[in-house]
């Protein structure tokens, strides 16, 4: 017997329509590339999204067409998210830190028709334009007065939308309709596209609103440092309007000082981003001896949040949610908000231990860990295997890439994350490492994350990474690469002493190398691949 309930398609534009009617005082504040700060409400945004819908139609965009963006976090980028998907198009957000080869590859692979770009990216596009699709239309996201040098032949965003009506007859789209496209950074091989639907996007927004709801309420002021050009800024452009939280978009300046000043001025309550960004902010908080006004929660994900980072925030009265996810999961898979019962009963150290883990699954995402033969392993906190996921917000395949799809899915249709993990009986996920970053030593393995997490707490260490060096006897052994904080160089003996409190002797790194900075991926994570290439011929002391 079927239930007798209406079936209304889940639709992205309905999220903004809702916010424009119900959350009329919530704001979107944007630091613009023009150099000033822009602010308006969801109601204003919805009207401009209507104008943009008409403009896209006038450019010839129809259902299923891909429209690319190359832009920072700001209100025009937000408008594109809604207008492109609202008319049935697909918003393809491009990461500006991709190499020229990758940029060329994905614009052709996606068959982008139009590219909307921030003024800052005009030189970049002019340098590669010959390699991009020849019939691409370029639109610079500014007004006529700020069109930059080199933008001849490109259209102007404000001129484009200015002439149009604010009311758009949004079509009712099947909820499976594609809405946005995001390519993984492609650390190996070509980037692979995750193509989200209206349904998956709205379900993901609901999920975040439930699971991370404490930092997303009406009156909250949320700073997505995580970029709109990567995994839809962890869904915040959809969840914030749904919940009535205001969005504070930081534009291009993401250094500690710029973030602190913006957060203080705009009274940001919750900030979301990867650990490398928070290092800068914590440095600034340390230097000034105070938090930005109103700052009370931080969501850290994208790579493992070091324990010392979590502790520093918590001591300063900023509650930490350590989350895990990936592009292929929209992206959120787990959240690490400590339940009240834990806060009431556990010691600070026990809480920190738990917060250093990767949180617990959100509703709608199932997790399993399997051994090499594909058999499920117990959730006992000890057994470690490859992590597979399943759910309505997980991709069922890569965009136009059957080979990658076949490689990623198991026989039951679960998606293989490429992470090696354990799960505790309470449901806490422990990401040991990416399978490709584990150090395989003498038939056992060493987690680079575990070692980094301890060493980063040393006062003379600004940042660090552990990579595998090929070894004739053990297969691989760990090398610790350190960016020193000042002139002092941490010694091997000091590092060993710290590490021996947490890991076995055979897991200690064989050597330390000092570098000026660590290479980052396009998404701001340490690029272990680049580091491994740089140290490919490295000889450890016993070799
Ligand atoms: P990429 O960085 O390759 O573009 P993603 O941003 O989708 O792709 O990265 C997903 C991966 O990042 C995960 O598979 C996992 O290895 C890592 N990751 C994400 N969050 C965490 C976390 N909290 N702790 C450890 N690793 C994480």
mmCIF file of C-alpha atoms in Angstrom, residues 104-261:
data_model
loop_
_atom_site.group_PDB
_atom_site.id
_atom_site.type_symbol
_atom_site.label_atom_id
_atom_site.label_comp_id
_atom_site.label_asym_id
_atom_site.label_seq_id
_atom_site.Cartn_x
_atom_site.Cartn_y
_atom_site.Cartn_z
ATOM 1 C CA UNK A 104 41.696 23.400 -20.181
ATOM 2 C CA UNK A 105 40.689 19.805 -19.581
ATOM 3 C CA UNK A 106 37.652 20.533 -17.420
ATOM 4 C CA UNK A 107 36.198 23.375 -19.498
ATOM 5 C CA UNK A 108 36.271 21.055 -22.525
ATOM 6 C CA UNK A 109 35.119 18.004 -20.593
ATOM 7 C CA UNK A 110 32.218 19.963 -19.076
ATOM 8 C CA UNK A 111 31.523 21.663 -22.436
ATOM 9 C CA UNK A 112 31.074 25.003 -20.687
ATOM 10 C CA UNK A 113 29.115 27.564 -22.734
ATOM 11 C CA UNK A 114 29.643 30.680 -20.618
ATOM 12 C CA UNK A 115 32.304 31.587 -18.065
ATOM 13 C CA UNK A 116 31.526 34.137 -15.343
ATOM 14 C CA UNK A 117 34.731 35.478 -13.822
ATOM 15 C CA UNK A 118 35.798 37.891 -11.096
ATOM 16 C CA UNK A 119 37.857 40.913 -12.208
ATOM 17 C CA UNK A 120 40.961 39.360 -10.608
ATOM 18 C CA UNK A 121 40.881 36.447 -13.038
ATOM 19 C CA UNK A 122 40.797 38.444 -16.291
ATOM 20 C CA UNK A 123 44.609 38.172 -16.772
ATOM 21 C CA UNK A 124 44.517 34.427 -16.043
ATOM 22 C CA UNK A 125 41.772 33.854 -18.598
ATOM 23 C CA UNK A 126 43.423 36.034 -21.222
ATOM 24 C CA UNK A 127 46.570 33.928 -20.864
ATOM 25 C CA UNK A 128 44.736 30.642 -21.502
ATOM 26 C CA UNK A 129 41.771 31.735 -23.641
ATOM 27 C CA UNK A 130 43.195 30.168 -26.808
ATOM 28 C CA UNK A 131 43.017 26.743 -25.178
ATOM 29 C CA UNK A 132 39.447 27.049 -23.827
ATOM 30 C CA UNK A 133 36.316 26.218 -25.866
ATOM 31 C CA UNK A 134 36.355 28.603 -28.840
ATOM 32 C CA UNK A 135 32.706 29.687 -28.592
ATOM 33 C CA UNK A 136 32.831 30.454 -24.858
ATOM 34 C CA UNK A 137 31.105 33.685 -23.746
ATOM 35 C CA UNK A 138 32.947 35.551 -20.973
ATOM 36 C CA UNK A 139 31.160 37.702 -18.395
ATOM 37 C CA UNK A 140 33.122 39.797 -15.883
ATOM 38 C CA UNK A 141 31.394 39.929 -12.494
ATOM 39 C CA UNK A 142 31.404 43.683 -11.911
ATOM 40 C CA UNK A 143 29.771 46.914 -13.113
ATOM 41 C CA UNK A 144 30.707 48.997 -16.154
ATOM 42 C CA UNK A 145 32.819 51.411 -14.098
ATOM 43 C CA UNK A 146 35.051 48.581 -12.832
ATOM 44 C CA UNK A 147 35.597 46.574 -16.023
ATOM 45 C CA UNK A 148 39.367 45.897 -15.863
ATOM 46 C CA UNK A 149 42.027 46.283 -18.541
ATOM 47 C CA UNK A 150 42.071 43.300 -20.840
ATOM 48 C CA UNK A 151 38.311 42.711 -20.649
ATOM 49 C CA UNK A 152 37.610 43.817 -24.247
ATOM 50 C CA UNK A 153 35.202 41.388 -25.814
ATOM 51 C CA UNK A 154 33.927 40.269 -22.429
ATOM 52 C CA UNK A 155 30.456 41.123 -21.158
ATOM 53 C CA UNK A 156 29.724 43.060 -17.971
ATOM 54 C CA UNK A 157 27.592 41.326 -15.301
ATOM 55 C CA UNK A 158 25.683 44.364 -14.076
ATOM 56 C CA UNK A 159 24.936 45.571 -17.606
ATOM 57 C CA UNK A 160 23.770 42.082 -18.479
ATOM 58 C CA UNK A 161 21.181 41.830 -15.718
ATOM 59 C CA UNK A 162 20.243 45.495 -15.387
ATOM 60 C CA UNK A 163 17.632 45.594 -18.141
ATOM 61 C CA UNK A 164 15.682 42.556 -16.937
ATOM 62 C CA UNK A 165 12.596 42.027 -14.804
ATOM 63 C CA UNK A 166 13.131 40.822 -11.236
ATOM 64 C CA UNK A 167 10.345 38.252 -11.546
ATOM 65 C CA UNK A 168 11.279 35.063 -13.345
ATOM 66 C CA UNK A 169 8.837 32.235 -14.145
ATOM 67 C CA UNK A 170 10.989 29.511 -12.549
ATOM 68 C CA UNK A 171 10.219 26.186 -14.242
ATOM 69 C CA UNK A 172 9.225 23.165 -12.180
ATOM 70 C CA UNK A 173 12.110 20.781 -12.798
ATOM 71 C CA UNK A 174 12.215 17.056 -12.005
ATOM 72 C CA UNK A 175 14.191 16.825 -8.776
ATOM 73 C CA UNK A 176 16.818 14.569 -10.392
ATOM 74 C CA UNK A 177 17.776 17.436 -12.736
ATOM 75 C CA UNK A 178 21.513 18.218 -12.589
ATOM 76 C CA UNK A 179 22.218 21.476 -10.759
ATOM 77 C CA UNK A 180 25.948 21.864 -10.240
ATOM 78 C CA UNK A 181 29.223 20.294 -11.221
ATOM 79 C CA UNK A 182 32.429 20.188 -9.206
ATOM 80 C CA UNK A 183 35.643 18.485 -10.264
ATOM 81 C CA UNK A 184 37.979 16.894 -7.728
ATOM 82 C CA UNK A 185 41.416 18.460 -7.732
ATOM 83 C CA UNK A 186 42.789 15.421 -9.511
ATOM 84 C CA UNK A 187 45.909 14.682 -7.528
ATOM 85 C CA UNK A 188 46.371 11.715 -9.857
ATOM 86 C CA UNK A 189 45.152 11.676 -13.447
ATOM 87 C CA UNK A 190 42.592 14.081 -14.846
ATOM 88 C CA UNK A 191 40.032 15.738 -12.559
ATOM 89 C CA UNK A 192 36.768 13.820 -12.159
ATOM 90 C CA UNK A 193 33.383 15.528 -12.043
ATOM 91 C CA UNK A 194 30.759 15.115 -9.322
ATOM 92 C CA UNK A 195 27.439 16.282 -10.695
ATOM 93 C CA UNK A 196 24.897 17.137 -8.004
ATOM 94 C CA UNK A 197 21.139 17.220 -8.532
ATOM 95 C CA UNK A 198 18.453 19.501 -7.098
ATOM 96 C CA UNK A 199 17.345 16.599 -4.929
ATOM 97 C CA UNK A 200 20.812 15.784 -3.549
ATOM 98 C CA UNK A 201 21.557 19.467 -2.952
ATOM 99 C CA UNK A 202 18.359 20.171 -1.023
ATOM 100 C CA UNK A 203 18.678 16.937 0.974
ATOM 101 C CA UNK A 204 22.263 17.893 1.793
ATOM 102 C CA UNK A 205 21.076 21.326 2.952
ATOM 103 C CA UNK A 206 18.500 19.664 5.232
ATOM 104 C CA UNK A 207 21.198 17.329 6.526
ATOM 105 C CA UNK A 208 23.550 20.159 7.423
ATOM 106 C CA UNK A 209 20.730 22.135 8.991
ATOM 107 C CA UNK A 210 19.977 19.189 11.278
ATOM 108 C CA UNK A 211 23.505 18.008 11.991
ATOM 109 C CA UNK A 212 25.295 21.331 12.328
ATOM 110 C CA UNK A 213 22.223 23.306 13.255
ATOM 111 C CA UNK A 214 23.651 24.825 16.420
ATOM 112 C CA UNK A 215 25.833 27.177 14.368
ATOM 113 C CA UNK A 216 23.161 27.802 11.717
ATOM 114 C CA UNK A 217 20.172 29.511 13.262
ATOM 115 C CA UNK A 218 18.295 32.686 12.540
ATOM 116 C CA UNK A 219 20.574 35.458 13.766
ATOM 117 C CA UNK A 220 23.758 33.431 13.265
ATOM 118 C CA UNK A 221 26.416 35.076 11.080
ATOM 119 C CA UNK A 222 28.336 32.463 9.147
ATOM 120 C CA UNK A 223 31.642 32.921 7.356
ATOM 121 C CA UNK A 224 32.307 30.380 4.610
ATOM 122 C CA UNK A 225 36.078 30.540 4.210
ATOM 123 C CA UNK A 226 35.657 27.290 2.331
ATOM 124 C CA UNK A 227 35.338 28.525 -1.241
ATOM 125 C CA UNK A 228 32.238 28.610 -3.409
ATOM 126 C CA UNK A 229 34.538 27.177 -6.086
ATOM 127 C CA UNK A 230 35.010 23.932 -4.177
ATOM 128 C CA UNK A 231 32.161 21.545 -3.294
ATOM 129 C CA UNK A 232 29.596 24.327 -3.089
ATOM 130 C CA UNK A 233 31.282 25.774 0.015
ATOM 131 C CA UNK A 234 30.196 22.692 1.961
ATOM 132 C CA UNK A 235 26.566 23.488 1.128
ATOM 133 C CA UNK A 236 26.461 26.767 3.092
ATOM 134 C CA UNK A 237 24.939 28.833 0.244
ATOM 135 C CA UNK A 238 21.901 26.555 0.533
ATOM 136 C CA UNK A 239 21.820 25.822 4.275
ATOM 137 C CA UNK A 240 22.217 29.412 5.448
ATOM 138 C CA UNK A 241 19.129 30.706 3.555
ATOM 139 C CA UNK A 242 17.214 27.641 4.689
ATOM 140 C CA UNK A 243 17.936 28.322 8.355
ATOM 141 C CA UNK A 244 17.950 32.118 8.274
ATOM 142 C CA UNK A 245 21.640 32.522 9.063
ATOM 143 C CA UNK A 246 23.415 35.465 7.429
ATOM 144 C CA UNK A 247 26.308 34.783 5.067
ATOM 145 C CA UNK A 248 29.527 36.779 5.301
ATOM 146 C CA UNK A 249 31.567 36.290 2.118
ATOM 147 C CA UNK A 250 35.265 37.139 2.542
ATOM 148 C CA UNK A 251 36.334 37.746 -1.083
ATOM 149 C CA UNK A 252 39.937 36.966 -1.968
ATOM 150 C CA UNK A 253 41.844 37.916 1.240
ATOM 151 C CA UNK A 254 42.004 34.869 3.502
ATOM 152 C CA UNK A 255 45.090 35.648 5.587
ATOM 153 C CA UNK A 256 44.757 35.724 9.381
ATOM 154 C CA UNK A 257 44.652 39.511 9.680
ATOM 155 C CA UNK A 258 42.037 40.042 6.955
ATOM 156 C CA UNK A 259 39.859 37.272 8.377
ATOM 157 C CA UNK A 260 40.164 38.581 11.937
ATOM 158 C CA UNK A 261 39.234 42.142 10.903
#
